[in-house]
Amino acid sequence: MRFDIFTLFPGIFEGPLRESMIKRAIDAGLLNVQLHNIRDYAAGKHQVTDDYPYGGGGGMVMKPEPVFAAVESVLGIREQGSGSGDQDTDYQSPVTNHQFPIPIILLTPQGRVFNQSIAYELAQYDRVALICGRYEGFDERIREHLASDEISIGDFVLTGGELAALVVLDAVIRLKPGALGDPEGASDDSHASGLLEYPHYTRPPEFRGWGVPEVLLSGDHAKVDRWRREQALRRTWLRRPDMLTAVELSKADRAFLDTLRQAPDE
Ligand SMILES: C[S@@+](CC[C@H](N)C(=O)[O-])C[C@H]1O[C@@H](n2cnc3c(N)ncnc32)[C@H](O)[C@@H]1O
């Protein structure tokens, strides 16, 4: 899978791309990350990428020309806009009108809030473009006429889209077969199945007087599976009851949740 990342600060990606799962995915040929410095596409001696907002106010706004030029050039999109004689073929979102196969995603706190199902959705694509904002954000015409999607990584404001792009990239690429050491690793994760994951324990069996649940040492796989399912249900019920309304529950799951409701402390 290829990620084209458009940024004014490509150096931010250096460390994260050279470590751990992302590095292994790159080395294994599962992931190809191409960083594109938006400044390289800015015209003029000073290669200016931002300007004052019309209407006044503080902060700077990312100019449309370098962002359009970078994305159109790298992705091979024909130049669009009313000035290019294309008025009759109104430029719509490249993905939603199914004319362009690569999602062009703006990272913005105003986008749809990223979650595991959006990660699965993006993992279906062979190629994804991520555009990182800075300053007060993007000139609105970038959002209206270039992007096909807008993603926020949460209800808070970062200084730039680079960390958000890394969050999206990490969450998506670990879903690709072969990216994790354990091929089943992602399927039990919190949110993958609609529940929070069950608790984990490792050696030693006793640490400072705190033990490990007996069932995990029993070697009985059916019992371990049931215990894990119940712990996942319990944890989700305690911490994220909203998630239980969306998940498919078996008869046994429902019975277990009923016992929890009747005796929550047991
Ligand atoms: C300081 S923010 C601009 C925020 C903008 N003035 C607003 O209120 O919507 C600069 C850039 O950081 C990125 N960013 C900030 N918070 C983000 C979030 N929660 N998710 C994704 N990107 C974010 C975006 O690319 C944004 O253009």
PDB file of C-alpha atoms in Angstrom, residues 13 42 45 50 52 56 79 86 91 95 97 135 141 148 155 164-165 173 193 204 218-219 235 242 251 253 262 264:
ATOM      1  CA  PHE A  13       8.230  11.641   9.661  1.00  0.00           C
ATOM      2  CA  ALA A  42       5.359  26.870  -4.427  1.00  0.00           C
ATOM      3  CA  LYS A  45      12.015  32.846  -5.199  1.00  0.00           C
ATOM      4  CA  ASP A  50       0.913  30.703   3.438  1.00  0.00           C
ATOM      5  CA  TYR A  52      -2.867  36.408   5.574  1.00  0.00           C
ATOM      6  CA  GLY A  56      -8.415  40.027   8.731  1.00  0.00           C
ATOM      7  CA  GLU A  79      -5.612  20.648 -13.572  1.00  0.00           C
ATOM      8  CA  ASP A  86     -13.285  22.931 -17.309  1.00  0.00           C
ATOM      9  CA  TYR A  91     -14.847  19.069 -10.438  1.00  0.00           C
ATOM     10  CA  VAL A  95     -13.527   9.477  -4.656  1.00  0.00           C
ATOM     11  CA  ASN A  97     -17.919  10.399  -7.766  1.00  0.00           C
ATOM     12  CA  TYR A 135      -1.129  27.478  10.770  1.00  0.00           C
ATOM     13  CA  ARG A 141     -10.925  25.860  -1.902  1.00  0.00           C
ATOM     14  CA  SER A 148     -12.263  13.792  -1.211  1.00  0.00           C
ATOM     15  CA  ASP A 155     -11.681  16.553  19.354  1.00  0.00           C
ATOM     16  CA  ALA A 164      -2.436  12.946  12.664  1.00  0.00           C
ATOM     17  CA  ALA A 165      -1.151  11.498   9.371  1.00  0.00           C
ATOM     18  CA  ILE A 173      -0.969  -0.435   7.892  1.00  0.00           C
ATOM     19  CA  SER A 193     -14.587  -6.710  17.129  1.00  0.00           C
ATOM     20  CA  PRO A 204       5.743 -14.344  36.187  1.00  0.00           C
ATOM     21  CA  SER A 218      -5.386 -24.114  33.029  1.00  0.00           C
ATOM     22  CA  GLY A 219      -4.466 -25.003  29.433  1.00  0.00           C
ATOM     23  CA  ARG A 235     -14.681  -4.145  30.335  1.00  0.00           C
ATOM     24  CA  ASP A 242     -22.201   2.893  24.174  1.00  0.00           C
ATOM     25  CA  LYS A 251     -27.256 -15.603  23.610  1.00  0.00           C
ATOM     26  CA  ASP A 253     -23.090 -12.854  25.780  1.00  0.00           C
ATOM     27  CA  GLN A 262     -27.645  -7.818  38.472  1.00  0.00           C
ATOM     28  CA  PRO A 264     -21.881  -5.625  38.854  1.00  0.00           C
TER      29      PRO A 264
END
